[in-house]
Every structure is written in structure tokens, then in C-alpha cells.
Coordinates of C-alpha atoms and ligand atoms in Angstrom, one line a residue:
X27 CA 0.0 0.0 0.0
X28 CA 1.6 2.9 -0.6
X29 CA 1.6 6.2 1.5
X30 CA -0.9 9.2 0.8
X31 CA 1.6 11.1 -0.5
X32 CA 3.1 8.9 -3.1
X33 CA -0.4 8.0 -4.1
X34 CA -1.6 11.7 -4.6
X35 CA 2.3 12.1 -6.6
X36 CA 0.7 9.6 -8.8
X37 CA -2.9 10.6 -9.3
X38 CA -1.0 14.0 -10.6
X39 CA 1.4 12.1 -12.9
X40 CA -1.6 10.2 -14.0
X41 CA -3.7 12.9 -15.3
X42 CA -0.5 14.6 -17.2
X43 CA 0.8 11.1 -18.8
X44 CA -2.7 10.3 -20.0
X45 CA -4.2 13.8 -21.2
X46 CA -6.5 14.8 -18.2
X47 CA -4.9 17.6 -16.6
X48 CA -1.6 19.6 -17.5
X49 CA -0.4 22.6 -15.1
X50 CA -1.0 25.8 -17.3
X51 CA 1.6 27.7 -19.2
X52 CA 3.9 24.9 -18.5
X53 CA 6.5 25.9 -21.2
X54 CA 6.7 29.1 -19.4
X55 CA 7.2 26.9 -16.0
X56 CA 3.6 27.2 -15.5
X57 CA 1.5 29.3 -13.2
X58 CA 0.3 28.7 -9.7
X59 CA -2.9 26.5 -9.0
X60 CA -4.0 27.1 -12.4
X61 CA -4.4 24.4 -14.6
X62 CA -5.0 23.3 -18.1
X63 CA -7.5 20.0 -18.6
X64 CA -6.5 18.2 -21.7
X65 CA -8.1 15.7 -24.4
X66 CA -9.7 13.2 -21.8
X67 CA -10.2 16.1 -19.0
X68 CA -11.9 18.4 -21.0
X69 CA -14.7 15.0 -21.4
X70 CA -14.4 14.3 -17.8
X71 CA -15.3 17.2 -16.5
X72 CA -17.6 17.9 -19.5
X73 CA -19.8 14.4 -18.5
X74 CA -19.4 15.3 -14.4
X75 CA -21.2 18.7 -15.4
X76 CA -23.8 17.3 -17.1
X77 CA -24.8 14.6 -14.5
X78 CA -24.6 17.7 -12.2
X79 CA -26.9 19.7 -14.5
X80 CA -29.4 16.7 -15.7
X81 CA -30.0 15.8 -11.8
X82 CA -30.4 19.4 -11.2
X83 CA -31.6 20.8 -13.9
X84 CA -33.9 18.1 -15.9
X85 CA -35.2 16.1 -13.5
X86 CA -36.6 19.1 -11.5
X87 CA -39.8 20.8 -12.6
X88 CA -38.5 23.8 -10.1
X89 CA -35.2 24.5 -11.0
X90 CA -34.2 26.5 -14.1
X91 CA -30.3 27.0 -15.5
X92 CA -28.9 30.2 -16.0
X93 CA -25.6 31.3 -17.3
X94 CA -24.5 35.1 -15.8
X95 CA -21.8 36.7 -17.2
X96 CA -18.2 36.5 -15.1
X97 CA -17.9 40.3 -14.8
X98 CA -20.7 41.8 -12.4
X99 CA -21.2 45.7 -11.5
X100 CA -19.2 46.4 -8.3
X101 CA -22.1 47.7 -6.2
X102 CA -22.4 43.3 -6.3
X103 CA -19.4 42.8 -4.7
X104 CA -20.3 45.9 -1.8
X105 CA -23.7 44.0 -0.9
X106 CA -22.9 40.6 -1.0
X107 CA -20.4 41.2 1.5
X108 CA -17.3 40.2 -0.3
X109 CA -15.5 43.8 -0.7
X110 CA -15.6 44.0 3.4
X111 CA -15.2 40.5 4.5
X112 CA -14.1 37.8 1.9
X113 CA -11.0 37.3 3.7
X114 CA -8.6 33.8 5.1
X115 CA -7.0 34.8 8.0
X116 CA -3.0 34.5 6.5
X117 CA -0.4 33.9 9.1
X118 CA 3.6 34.3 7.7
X119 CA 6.5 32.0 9.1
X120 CA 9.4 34.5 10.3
X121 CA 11.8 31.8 9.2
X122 CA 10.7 30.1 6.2
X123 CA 9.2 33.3 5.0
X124 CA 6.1 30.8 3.7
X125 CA 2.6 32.0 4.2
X126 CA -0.4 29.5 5.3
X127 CA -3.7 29.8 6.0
X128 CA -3.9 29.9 9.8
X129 CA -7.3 27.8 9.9
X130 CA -6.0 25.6 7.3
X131 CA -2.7 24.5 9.9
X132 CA -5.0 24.2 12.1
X133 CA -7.5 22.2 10.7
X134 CA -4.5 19.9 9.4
X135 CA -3.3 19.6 13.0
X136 CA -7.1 17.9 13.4
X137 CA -7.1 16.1 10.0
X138 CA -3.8 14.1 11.9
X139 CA -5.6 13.5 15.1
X140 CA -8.4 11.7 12.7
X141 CA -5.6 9.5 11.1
X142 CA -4.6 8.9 14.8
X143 CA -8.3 7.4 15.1
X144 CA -8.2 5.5 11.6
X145 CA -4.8 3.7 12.9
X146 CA -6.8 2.6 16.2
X147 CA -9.8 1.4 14.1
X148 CA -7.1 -0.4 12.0
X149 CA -5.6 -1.9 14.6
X150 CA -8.7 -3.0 16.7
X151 CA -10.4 -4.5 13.1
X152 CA -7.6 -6.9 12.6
X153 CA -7.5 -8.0 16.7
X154 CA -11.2 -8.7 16.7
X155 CA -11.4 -9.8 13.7
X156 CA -15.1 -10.4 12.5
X157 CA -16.7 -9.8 15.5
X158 CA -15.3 -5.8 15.4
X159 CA -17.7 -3.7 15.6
X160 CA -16.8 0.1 14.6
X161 CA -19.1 1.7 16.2
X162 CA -18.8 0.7 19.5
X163 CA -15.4 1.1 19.5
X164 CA -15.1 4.5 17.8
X165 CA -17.7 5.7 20.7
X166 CA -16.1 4.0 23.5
X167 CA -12.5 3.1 23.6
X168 CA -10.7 5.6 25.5
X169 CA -7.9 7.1 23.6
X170 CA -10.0 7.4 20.1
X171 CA -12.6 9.1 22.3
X172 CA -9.6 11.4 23.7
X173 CA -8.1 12.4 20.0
X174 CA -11.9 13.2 19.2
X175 CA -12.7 15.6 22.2
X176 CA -9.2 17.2 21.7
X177 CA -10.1 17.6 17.8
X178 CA -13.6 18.8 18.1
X179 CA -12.4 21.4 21.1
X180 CA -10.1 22.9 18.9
X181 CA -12.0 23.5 16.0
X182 CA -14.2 25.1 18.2
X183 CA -12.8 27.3 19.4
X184 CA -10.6 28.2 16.5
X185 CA -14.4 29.0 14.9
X186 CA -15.5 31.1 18.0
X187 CA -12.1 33.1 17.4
X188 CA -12.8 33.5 13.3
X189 CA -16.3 34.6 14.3
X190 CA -15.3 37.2 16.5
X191 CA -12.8 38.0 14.7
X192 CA -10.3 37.4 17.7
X193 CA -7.0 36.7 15.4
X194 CA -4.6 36.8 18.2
X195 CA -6.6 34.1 19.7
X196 CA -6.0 31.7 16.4
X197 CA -2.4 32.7 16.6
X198 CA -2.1 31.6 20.5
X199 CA -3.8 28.3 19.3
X200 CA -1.2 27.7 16.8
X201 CA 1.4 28.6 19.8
X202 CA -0.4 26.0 22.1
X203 CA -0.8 23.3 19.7
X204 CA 3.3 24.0 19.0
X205 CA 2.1 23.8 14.8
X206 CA 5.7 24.2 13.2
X207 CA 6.0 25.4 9.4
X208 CA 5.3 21.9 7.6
X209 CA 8.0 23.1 5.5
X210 CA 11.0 23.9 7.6
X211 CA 9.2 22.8 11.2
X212 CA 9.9 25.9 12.7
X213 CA 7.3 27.7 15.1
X214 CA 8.4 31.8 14.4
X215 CA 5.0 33.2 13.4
X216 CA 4.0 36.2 12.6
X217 CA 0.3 37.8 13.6
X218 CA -2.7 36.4 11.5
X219 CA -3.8 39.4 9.4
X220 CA -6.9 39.2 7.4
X221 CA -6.2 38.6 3.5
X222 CA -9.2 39.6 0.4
X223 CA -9.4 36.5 -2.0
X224 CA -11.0 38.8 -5.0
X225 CA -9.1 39.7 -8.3
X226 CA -9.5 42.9 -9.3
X227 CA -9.7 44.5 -12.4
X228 CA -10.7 47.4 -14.4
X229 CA -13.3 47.9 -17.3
X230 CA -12.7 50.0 -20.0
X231 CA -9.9 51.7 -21.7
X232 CA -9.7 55.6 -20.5
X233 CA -7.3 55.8 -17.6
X234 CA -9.7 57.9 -15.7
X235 CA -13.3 56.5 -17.1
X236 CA -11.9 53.3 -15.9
X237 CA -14.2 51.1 -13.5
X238 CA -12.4 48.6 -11.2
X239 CA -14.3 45.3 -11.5
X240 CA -13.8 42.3 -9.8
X241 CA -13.6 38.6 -11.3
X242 CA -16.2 37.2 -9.3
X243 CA -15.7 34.7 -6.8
X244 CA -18.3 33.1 -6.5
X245 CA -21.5 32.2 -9.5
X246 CA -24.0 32.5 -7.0
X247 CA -24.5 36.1 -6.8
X248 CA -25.2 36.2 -10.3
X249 CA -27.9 34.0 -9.6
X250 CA -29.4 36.8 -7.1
X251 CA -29.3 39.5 -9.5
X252 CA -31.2 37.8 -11.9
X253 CA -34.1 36.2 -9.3
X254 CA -36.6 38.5 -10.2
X255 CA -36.1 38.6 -14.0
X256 CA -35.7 34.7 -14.0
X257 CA -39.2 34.5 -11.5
X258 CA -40.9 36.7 -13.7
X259 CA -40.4 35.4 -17.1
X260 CA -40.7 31.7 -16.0
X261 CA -43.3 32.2 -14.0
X262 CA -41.6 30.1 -11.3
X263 CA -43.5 29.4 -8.1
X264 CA -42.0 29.1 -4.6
X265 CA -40.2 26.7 -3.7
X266 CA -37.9 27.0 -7.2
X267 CA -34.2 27.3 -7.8
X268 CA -32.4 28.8 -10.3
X269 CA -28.8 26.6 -11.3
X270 CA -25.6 28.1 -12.8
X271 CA -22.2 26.5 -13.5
X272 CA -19.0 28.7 -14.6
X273 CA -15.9 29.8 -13.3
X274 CA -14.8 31.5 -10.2
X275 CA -11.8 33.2 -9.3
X276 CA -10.0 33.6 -5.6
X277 CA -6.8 34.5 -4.8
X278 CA -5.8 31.7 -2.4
X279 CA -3.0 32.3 -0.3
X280 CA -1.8 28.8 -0.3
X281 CA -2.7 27.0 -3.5
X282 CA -1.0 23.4 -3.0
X283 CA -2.8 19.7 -3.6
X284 CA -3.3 19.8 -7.6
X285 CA -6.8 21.1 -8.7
X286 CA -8.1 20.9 -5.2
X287 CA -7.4 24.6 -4.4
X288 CA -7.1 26.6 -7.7
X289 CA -7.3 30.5 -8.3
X290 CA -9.6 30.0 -11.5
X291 CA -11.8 27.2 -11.2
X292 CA -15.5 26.2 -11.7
X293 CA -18.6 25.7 -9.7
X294 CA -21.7 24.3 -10.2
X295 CA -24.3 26.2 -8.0
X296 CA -28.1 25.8 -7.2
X297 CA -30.1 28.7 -5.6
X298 CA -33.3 27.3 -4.0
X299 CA -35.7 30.0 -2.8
X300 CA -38.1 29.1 -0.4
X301 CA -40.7 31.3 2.1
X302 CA -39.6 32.2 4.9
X303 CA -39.6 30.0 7.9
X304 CA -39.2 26.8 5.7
X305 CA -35.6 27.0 5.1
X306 CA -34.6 24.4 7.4
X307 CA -36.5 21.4 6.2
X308 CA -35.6 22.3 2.6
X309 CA -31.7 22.7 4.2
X310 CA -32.4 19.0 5.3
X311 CA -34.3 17.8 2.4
X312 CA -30.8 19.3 -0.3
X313 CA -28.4 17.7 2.2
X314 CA -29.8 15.1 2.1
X315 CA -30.3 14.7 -1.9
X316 CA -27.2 16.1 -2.7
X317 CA -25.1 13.1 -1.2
X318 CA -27.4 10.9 -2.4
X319 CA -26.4 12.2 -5.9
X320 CA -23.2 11.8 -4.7
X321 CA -23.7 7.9 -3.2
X322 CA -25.2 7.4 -6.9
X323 CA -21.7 7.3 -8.6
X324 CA -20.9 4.3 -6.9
X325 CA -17.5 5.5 -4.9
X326 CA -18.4 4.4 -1.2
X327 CA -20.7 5.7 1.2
X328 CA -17.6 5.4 3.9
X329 CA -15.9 7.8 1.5
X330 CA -18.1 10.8 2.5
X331 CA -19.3 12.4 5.8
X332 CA -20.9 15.5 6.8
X333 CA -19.1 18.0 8.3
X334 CA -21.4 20.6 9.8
X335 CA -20.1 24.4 10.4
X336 CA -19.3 25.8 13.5
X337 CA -18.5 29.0 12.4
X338 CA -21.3 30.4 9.8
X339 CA -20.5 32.6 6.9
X340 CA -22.0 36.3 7.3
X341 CA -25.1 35.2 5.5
X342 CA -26.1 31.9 7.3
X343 CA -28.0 30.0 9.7
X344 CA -27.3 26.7 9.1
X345 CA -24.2 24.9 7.0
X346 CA -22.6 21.8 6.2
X347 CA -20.1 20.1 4.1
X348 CA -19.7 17.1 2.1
X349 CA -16.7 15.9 2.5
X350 CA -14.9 13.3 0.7
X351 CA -12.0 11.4 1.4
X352 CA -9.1 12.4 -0.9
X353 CA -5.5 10.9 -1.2
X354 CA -4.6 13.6 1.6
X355 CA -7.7 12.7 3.9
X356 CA -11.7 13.9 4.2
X357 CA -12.2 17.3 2.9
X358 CA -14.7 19.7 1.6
X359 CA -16.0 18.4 -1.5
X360 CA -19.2 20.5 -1.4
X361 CA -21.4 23.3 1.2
X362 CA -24.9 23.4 1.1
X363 CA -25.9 26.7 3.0
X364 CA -28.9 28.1 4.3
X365 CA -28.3 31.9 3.0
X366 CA -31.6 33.2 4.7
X367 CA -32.6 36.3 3.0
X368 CA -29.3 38.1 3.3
X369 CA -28.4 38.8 -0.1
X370 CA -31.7 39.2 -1.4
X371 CA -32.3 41.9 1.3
X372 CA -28.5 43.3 0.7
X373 CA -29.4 43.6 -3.0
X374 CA -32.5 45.5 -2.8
X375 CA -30.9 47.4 -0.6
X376 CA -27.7 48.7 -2.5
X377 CA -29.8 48.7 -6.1
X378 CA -33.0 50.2 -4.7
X379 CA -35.1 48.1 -6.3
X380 CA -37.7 45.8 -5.4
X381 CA -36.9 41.8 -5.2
X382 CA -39.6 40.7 -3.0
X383 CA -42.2 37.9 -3.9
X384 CA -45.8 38.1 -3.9
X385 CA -46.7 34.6 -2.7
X386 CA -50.3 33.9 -4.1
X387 CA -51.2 30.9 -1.4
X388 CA -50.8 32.9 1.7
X389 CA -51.3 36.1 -0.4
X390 CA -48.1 38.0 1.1
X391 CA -45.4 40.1 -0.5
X392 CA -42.1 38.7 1.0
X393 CA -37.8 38.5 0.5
X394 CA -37.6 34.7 0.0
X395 CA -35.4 32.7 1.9
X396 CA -32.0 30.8 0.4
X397 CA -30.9 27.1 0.1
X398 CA -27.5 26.8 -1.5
X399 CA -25.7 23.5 -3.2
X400 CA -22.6 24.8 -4.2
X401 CA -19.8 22.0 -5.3
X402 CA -16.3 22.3 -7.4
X403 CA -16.5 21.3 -10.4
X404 CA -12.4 20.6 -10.3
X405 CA -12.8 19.1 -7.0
X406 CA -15.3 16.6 -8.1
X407 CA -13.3 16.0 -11.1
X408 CA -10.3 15.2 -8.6
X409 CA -12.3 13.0 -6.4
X410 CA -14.0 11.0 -9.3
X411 CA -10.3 10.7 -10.6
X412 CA -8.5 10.3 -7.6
X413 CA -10.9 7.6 -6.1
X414 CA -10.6 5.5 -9.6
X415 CA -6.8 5.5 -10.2
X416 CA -6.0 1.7 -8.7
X417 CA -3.0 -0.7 -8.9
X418 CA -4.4 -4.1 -9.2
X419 CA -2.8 -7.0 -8.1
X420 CA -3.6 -9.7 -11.0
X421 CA -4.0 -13.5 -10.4
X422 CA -0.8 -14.1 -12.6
X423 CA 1.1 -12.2 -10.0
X424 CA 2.0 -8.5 -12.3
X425 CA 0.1 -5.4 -11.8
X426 CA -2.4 -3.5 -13.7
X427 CA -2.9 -0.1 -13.5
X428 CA -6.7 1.0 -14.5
X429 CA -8.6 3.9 -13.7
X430 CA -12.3 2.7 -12.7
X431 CA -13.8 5.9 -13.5
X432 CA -17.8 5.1 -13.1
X433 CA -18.9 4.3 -16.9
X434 CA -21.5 7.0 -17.1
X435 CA -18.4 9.7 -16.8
X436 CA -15.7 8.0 -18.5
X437 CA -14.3 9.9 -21.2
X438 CA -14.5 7.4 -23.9
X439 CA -16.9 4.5 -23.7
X440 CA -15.3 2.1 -26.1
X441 CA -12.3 1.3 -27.6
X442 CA -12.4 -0.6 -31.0
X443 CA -9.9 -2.5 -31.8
X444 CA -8.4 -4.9 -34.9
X445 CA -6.6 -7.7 -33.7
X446 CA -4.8 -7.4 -36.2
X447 CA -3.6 -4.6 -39.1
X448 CA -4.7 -6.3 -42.3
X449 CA -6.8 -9.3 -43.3
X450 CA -9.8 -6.8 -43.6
X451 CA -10.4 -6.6 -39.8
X452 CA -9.4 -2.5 -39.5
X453 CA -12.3 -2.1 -42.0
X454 CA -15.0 -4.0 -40.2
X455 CA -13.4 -2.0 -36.9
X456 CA -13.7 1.2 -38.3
X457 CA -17.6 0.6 -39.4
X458 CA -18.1 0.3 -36.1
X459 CA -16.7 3.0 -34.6
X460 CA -18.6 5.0 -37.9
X461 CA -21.6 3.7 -36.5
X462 CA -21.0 4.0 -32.4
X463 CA -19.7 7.2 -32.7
X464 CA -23.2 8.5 -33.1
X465 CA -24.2 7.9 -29.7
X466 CA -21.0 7.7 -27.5
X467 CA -17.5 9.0 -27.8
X468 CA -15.6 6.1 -29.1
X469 CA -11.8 5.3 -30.0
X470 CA -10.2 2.8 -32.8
X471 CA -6.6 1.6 -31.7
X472 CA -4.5 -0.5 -33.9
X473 CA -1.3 0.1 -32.8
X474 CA 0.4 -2.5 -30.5
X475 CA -0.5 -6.0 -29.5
X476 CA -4.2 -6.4 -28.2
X477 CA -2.9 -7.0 -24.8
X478 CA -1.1 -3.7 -24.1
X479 CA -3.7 -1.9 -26.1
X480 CA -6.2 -3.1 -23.6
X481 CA -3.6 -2.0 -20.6
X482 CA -3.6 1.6 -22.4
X483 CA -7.3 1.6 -22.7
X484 CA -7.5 0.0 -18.7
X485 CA -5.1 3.2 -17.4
X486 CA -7.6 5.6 -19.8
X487 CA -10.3 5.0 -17.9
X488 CA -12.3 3.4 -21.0
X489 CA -14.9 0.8 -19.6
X490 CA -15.2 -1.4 -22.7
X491 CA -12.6 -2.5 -25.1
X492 CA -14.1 -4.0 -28.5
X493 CA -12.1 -6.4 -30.5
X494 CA -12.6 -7.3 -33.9
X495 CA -11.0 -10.8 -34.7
X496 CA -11.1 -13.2 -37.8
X497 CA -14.0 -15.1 -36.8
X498 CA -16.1 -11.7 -37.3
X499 CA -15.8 -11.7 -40.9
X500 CA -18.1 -15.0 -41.4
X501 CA -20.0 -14.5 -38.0
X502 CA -21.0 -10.7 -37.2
X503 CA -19.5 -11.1 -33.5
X504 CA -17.0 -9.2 -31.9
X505 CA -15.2 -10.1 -28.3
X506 CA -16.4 -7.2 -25.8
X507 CA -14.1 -6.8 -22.5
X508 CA -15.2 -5.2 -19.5
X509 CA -12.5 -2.9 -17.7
X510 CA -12.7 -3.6 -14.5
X511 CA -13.5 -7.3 -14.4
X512 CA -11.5 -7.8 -17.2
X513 CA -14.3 -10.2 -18.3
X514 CA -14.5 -11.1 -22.3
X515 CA -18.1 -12.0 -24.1
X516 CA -18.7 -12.9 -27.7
X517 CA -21.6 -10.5 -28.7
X518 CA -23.6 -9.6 -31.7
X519 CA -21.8 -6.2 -33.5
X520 CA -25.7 -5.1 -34.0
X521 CA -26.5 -5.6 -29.7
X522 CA -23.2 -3.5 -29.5
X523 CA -25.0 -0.2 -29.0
X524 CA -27.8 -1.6 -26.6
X525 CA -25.0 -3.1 -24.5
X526 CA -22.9 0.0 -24.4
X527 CA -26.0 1.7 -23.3
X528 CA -27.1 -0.1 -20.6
X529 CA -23.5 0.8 -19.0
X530 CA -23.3 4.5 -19.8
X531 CA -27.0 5.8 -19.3
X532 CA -27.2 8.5 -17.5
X533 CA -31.1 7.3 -16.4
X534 CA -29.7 4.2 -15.5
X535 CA -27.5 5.7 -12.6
X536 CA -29.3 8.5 -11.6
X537 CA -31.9 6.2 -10.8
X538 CA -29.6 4.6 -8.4
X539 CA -30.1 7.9 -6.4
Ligands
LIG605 P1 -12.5 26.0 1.3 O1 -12.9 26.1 2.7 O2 -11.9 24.7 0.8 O3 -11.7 27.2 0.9 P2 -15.0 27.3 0.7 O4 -15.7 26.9 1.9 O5 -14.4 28.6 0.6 O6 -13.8 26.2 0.4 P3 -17.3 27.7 -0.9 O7 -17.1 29.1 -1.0 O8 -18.3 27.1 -0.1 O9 -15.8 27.0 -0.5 O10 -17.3 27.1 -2.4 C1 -18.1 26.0 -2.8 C2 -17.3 24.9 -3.4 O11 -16.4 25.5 -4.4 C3 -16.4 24.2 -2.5 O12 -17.1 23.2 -1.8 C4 -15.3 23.7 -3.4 O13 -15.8 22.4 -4.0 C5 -15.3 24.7 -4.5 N1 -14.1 25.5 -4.3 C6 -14.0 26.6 -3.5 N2 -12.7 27.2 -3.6 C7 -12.1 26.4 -4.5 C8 -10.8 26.5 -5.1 N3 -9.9 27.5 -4.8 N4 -10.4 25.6 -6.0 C9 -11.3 24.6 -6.4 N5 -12.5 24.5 -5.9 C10 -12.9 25.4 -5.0

């Protein structure tokens, strides 16, 4: 088994060596947490969007897309809070002369007390043996119990400090907790300061007629601006959301762990609106659906929890996390935030105009209230990835490596290949792929022996290789072999497309949900 680190090393050398992600710029030596997704990336991501959107968007009567431009007026920026108080709290090693997030050393000083915990469970799962049981053990053996009240004190009161915006309080918790510079080790710090995440910018071309914009950084507020137009023309009834996906843009102090934590990267946001007084069963009801959409890709229910908030952004009343478990440990995969009426309210307020609701059941003009799914696009992308890169151990005693990306976001869904390069069977190959290509994105391969073109097709992430041998010229049949079983049929080349399907339908997994 090999360590987090040197598994995460991989997933990274992975995605360059087989054209998902490259690091942008990178003749240039590339360009911090900003990165470039190649040939199979760009249909990765494209496929993990559109289950996003067909969940959200398709299947619900109440919840219409939208697609707001990136720049925004600036007033935007004033009411939704981000000008005064979009900020990390940024803390400097005297020493090193590296900057960190000080919640995020913090929060990694927990995330080692939890690996503490997994070790014990480890342990105590190979001593009892089958009759373990996990939870009993997680909620009574003494020094699990012990790293878990030490964890869930801290974070405490490190969010009590953020919320009060008590920074000498984070740094003394740093002190306490003797956090050293993961780089050098050393424990010089400097005061945590308060740090804006927002690009700015300007519009137009007059030195002085010049307006500073921002890139936005977030798609949501987008989504507020237009409520009223989008109610309106729809004629959407409450409860309804309004989705958006598109890029965001945030300065992050420390922008390590690949296309985790990038300065441009893309959301995928749904706005719920909801009267008043109803927003916590509807903050229930999208928690509950949104991991369920998760659960529906088939990557473990162990490898997500919940993590809810203890300290609440300026505009909530209730928030949680999805979190996943990445090569580097559980982390924030997605928020789903009750936004009460705050930037509704903010916006009317800074615009002047009217964005209240008349709500024909109870007859009452009113600000609704907010529900927010908000997920990473590029995080999702890195956990789908991440979570299918495997080294198989094969009966014959070498090693595979295959990526066991679920079918339904695989890049390509087929690879068709000759046996051989003559005898007629790259013809009858390429017919095929003439004819599949209608429906999925399909490959032909002829180069190499079969077996190490299935190996390259295994490490693509491509769930069915098609090979077209002699025997198909006098019988129609083709040998179909699935990825991760490795299992070969003899099929029909006219149930090829029915067979495909079955795999890669979008209706056939969502319905898992
Ligand atoms: P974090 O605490 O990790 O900085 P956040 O709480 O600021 O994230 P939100 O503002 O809630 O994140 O954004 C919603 C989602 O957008 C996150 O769950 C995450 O998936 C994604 N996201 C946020 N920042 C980044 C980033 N810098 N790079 C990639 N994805 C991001």
C-alpha cells in the first residue's frame, strides 16, 4: 500500500501522462494552481457537469439553469459582503518566509488526530477480527474518544475566534498546539492578518473613465441579481431554484494539492428560494439529496461524511459540508448553505429596487429565503479521478494499473480494436466505430499487441474494449471486454449499442439515487 503522498504524486502524474490535466503555461514553468485540462479532461469534466446539470436541472420541474456573465457591476461585490469580509485569516513563518492559512494549519493539526483514530480502528479491526464492531469502538475506547474531544475542542474554538474576529486568539492556538512550518518545522509566526481572495480588475480603456471590477468569486451572486427577471419570465412558483455552472476566481493564499485549491476554477451552483420559515427542512431535504447524488456514482458511502459548520459565513444559519475522502484525507467536497434572506435583502438594498415575492397561497409580499448546493467542479473532477486510479494486483502475480472511473463519466466509452492490421479486420473495426460514434465517444486503436492496447485503454479510464478478430468476418460477433472485471463476451456487433448503453446511461445511474 503505498503512503498518501506517493499515491496523490501519482494521481498527478496520472492525469499529465494520460491527457487529463496539464499545469497551465507549463513551457513558461507554469503558473500557480491554475491548470489546463487536456483531451480526456476536458470530457471528464464535461460528462461530471452534465450529471450535475441533468440531476439538477432536468429532472426538477422547479429549477431552471442560468448562465450570468463572469464580470458583475461592483455595487455586487459591496452587498454581497465580499468587498468588506471575503477574507482567510493568512499567518507568515518568520523563518521560512512561507505563508499558510492559519485555519487551514489548524484544521491539518485535526485532520492528523483523525488518522490517529483510523490507525486505532485499524488496529482494533484486525484484533477482533469479525466480531469488530466500529461503532462501539469509535464511541467508547478511551484514547479514540480522547483524539476526538481534543479535535472537536479545537475547532471550536478556532471558529469562535474566526467569528469574533479574535486573530490573536488563532495565533495563541497555533502557539499551544506548537504547529511548526510543515516546510522547515519551525514555530516563528507572525500575527494572523486578514487577507481579500478577490481579483480585481478594471473595465474600459480611458485611464480615468476606468471602473475597477472584480472577477467574481463566486456564480451565485449572479444568480441573485437575476431572481426577479428569471421569476418573472418563467413564472416560477415558490419553492424553485435557479442553477448556474461557470468559473470562479479567488486568490488563495496557499494553493498546493493539484486542482483541489485553484485561483480559476468552476462551480456548479443551485439557488433554492423558499418562504420564509421553511428553510430548514428544505436545508435538510438538499443535504440530504445532494449526497445521495453523490452515493449514486458508486465511490463508497464510507468515503463521504458531513461535516457541519461551526463557524457560519456572514449570510447563514445553518451549514454543512460534504466531504470526501481524498488521497490527503476527508475534505470539503461541497457546502450546502442556508443563505436566509441576506443577499436578497443586501441587493434590494444597495440597487433600490424591489426583489420581494408576492406569494399567491398565503397572499403575502415577502424577500424569499435561500438554500444553497454549491460544489467544485475541479474538486469533483479530482475525487472521481483520484478515487478511480488503482494498482491491481492480477491473479498471474504482475500489476495493472486501471482507472475505474464510473462508466457514465468515462471519457471514452469504447475502444475498438483490430486484432490485427490487415486481413480486412481494420475495415469491419472502423464501421463500427462509424456507426458508435453516433451515440457515445468512441476510440479505434490498432497500434500494438491487443494486450497492451487493452492495458492503455485499462489506465484511460475506458470501460469497454471491442475487439474485432477473424471469426467476425463470417460470423458478425465481436469479443467485448469489460474494464474492471477484465471479463471477455462474444456479442452480436448489431447488440453492441444496446449493450454500451445499458452501462453508460445517465437514467440508468441517476436512478440509483
Ligand atoms: P475552502 O474552505 O476549501 O476554501 P470554501 O468553503 O471557501 O472552500 P465555498 O465558498 O463554499 O468554498 O465554495 C463552494 C465549493 O467550491 C467548495 O465546496 C469547493 O468544492 C469549491 N471551491 C472553493 N474554492 C475552490 C478553489 N480554490 N479551487 C477549487 N474549488 C474550490
Amino acid at each position: 500500500m503505498a503512503n498518501q503522498e506517493d499515491q496523490f504524486k501519482k494521481v498527478v502524474s496520472h492525469a499529465k501522462e494520460y491527457g487529463y490535466v496539464f499545469q497551465s503555461s507549463e513551457i513558461y514553468d507554469g503558473l500557480s494552481a491554475v491548470y489546463d485540462y487536456a483531451q480526456n479532461g476536458v470530457e471528464l469534466k464535461k460528462n461530471i457537469r452534465d450529471y450535475w446539470w441533468k440531476a439538477m436541472v432536468q429532472m426538477h420541474e422547479n429549477i431552471v439553469g442560468l448562465d450570468a456573465a463572469i464580470f458583475m457591476h461592483p455595487t455586487t461585490w459591496k452587498a454581497s459582503g465580499h468587498v468588506d469580509a471575503f477574507n482567510d485569516p493568512l499567518i507568515d513563518n518568520k523563518d521560512s518566509k512561507k505563508r499558510y492559512r492559519a485555519d487551514v494549519l489548524i484544521e491539518d493539526y485535526v485532520g492528523k488526530l483523525d488518522a490517529k483514530i483510523e490507525k486505532e480502528v485499524e488496529k482494533a479491526a484486525k484484533r477482533f477480527g469479525a466480531s469488530f464492531d466500529k461503532e462501539q469502538f469509535l464511541a467508547t475506547n478511551a484514547r479514540v474518544v480522547e483524539y476526538k474531544n481534543q479535535g472537536n475542542a479545537i475547532l471550536k474554538r478556532m471558529g469562535q475566534s474566526l467569528e469574533k474576529e479574535d486573530l490573536a486568539d488563532v495565533k495563541a492556538l497555533i502557539e499551544e498546539l506548537e504547529i511548526g512550518c510543515p516546510l522547515s518545522g519551525s514555530k516563528n509566526w507572525t500575527d494572523v492578518k486578514q487577507f481579500n481572495l478577490m481579483f480585481g480588475t478594471k473595465l474600459g480603456a480611458s485611464a480615468d473613465t476606468a471602473m475597477d471590477l472584480y472577477l467574481r468569486p463566486e456564480t451565485a451572486q449572479g444568480i441573485f441579481v437575476n431572481f426577479l427577471n428569471v421569476q418573472k419570465t418563467g413564472r416560477m412558483k415558490i419553492p424553485f431554484g435557479i442553477a448556474q455552472t461557470g468559473k470562479a476566481f479567488r486568490n488563495e493564499i496557499v494553493a498546493r494539492q493539484f486542482i483541489f485549491r485553484m485561483r480559476e476554477f468552476e462551480q456548479m451552483e443551485m439557488q433554492f428560494f423558499v418562504r420564509p420559515g421553511t428553510q430548514k427542512e428544505w436545508y435538510e431535504q438538499w443535504k440530504e439529496t445532494r449526497l445521495k447524488w453523490h452515493l449514486s456514482l458508486g465511490m463508497g458511502a464510507d468515503n463521504y461524511r458531513f461535516h457541519d459548520h461551526e463557524k457560519l459565513a456572514h449570510y447563514a444559519d445553518a451549514a454543512a459540508d460534504i466531504e470526501f475522502k481524498f488521497p490527503f484525507g476527508f475534505k470539503e467536497l461541497e457546502g450546502i448553505h442556508s443563505r436566509t434572506d441576506f443577499d436578497l435583502s443586501s441587493h434590494e438594498k444597495y440597487s433600490g429596487k424591489k426583489l420581494n415575492y408576492f406569494d399567491p397561497e398565503i397572499n403575502e409580499h415577502y424577500i424569499p429565503y435561500v438554500v444553497e448546493t454549491s460544489i467544485g467542479l475541479d474538486r469533483m473532477f479530482l475525487a472521481v479521478f483520484s478515487h478511480a486510479l488503482q494498482d491491481e494486483e492480477l491473479e498471474n502475480g504482475t500489476t495493472r494499473t486501471v482507472l475505474k472511473l464510473p462508466a457514465v463519466l468515462a471519457p471514452v466509452k469504447a475502444a475498438i480494436l483490430p486484432l490485427v492490421k490487415k486481413d480486412g479486420l481494420p475495415e469491419v473495426a472502423r464501421k463500427i466505430v462509424e456507426d458508435l460514434k453516433w451515440d457515445f465517444n468512441v476510440a479505434y486503436d490498432e497500434k500494438d499487441a491487443v494486450g497492451r492496447r487493452y492495458r492503455r485503454q485499462d489506465a484511460n479510464g475506458t470501460p469497454f474494449c471491442i475487439t474485432v478478430d477473424h471469426e467476425t468476418l463470417t460470423d458478425d460477433a465481436v469479443t467485448i471486454r469489460y474494464r474492471d472485471t477484465m471479463d471477455q463476451k462474444r456479442v452480436k456487433i448489431a447488440d453492441l449499442k444496446a449493450i454500451i448503453k445499458e452501462e453508460v446511461d445517465v437514467k440508468n445511474w441517476l436512478m440509483k439515487m
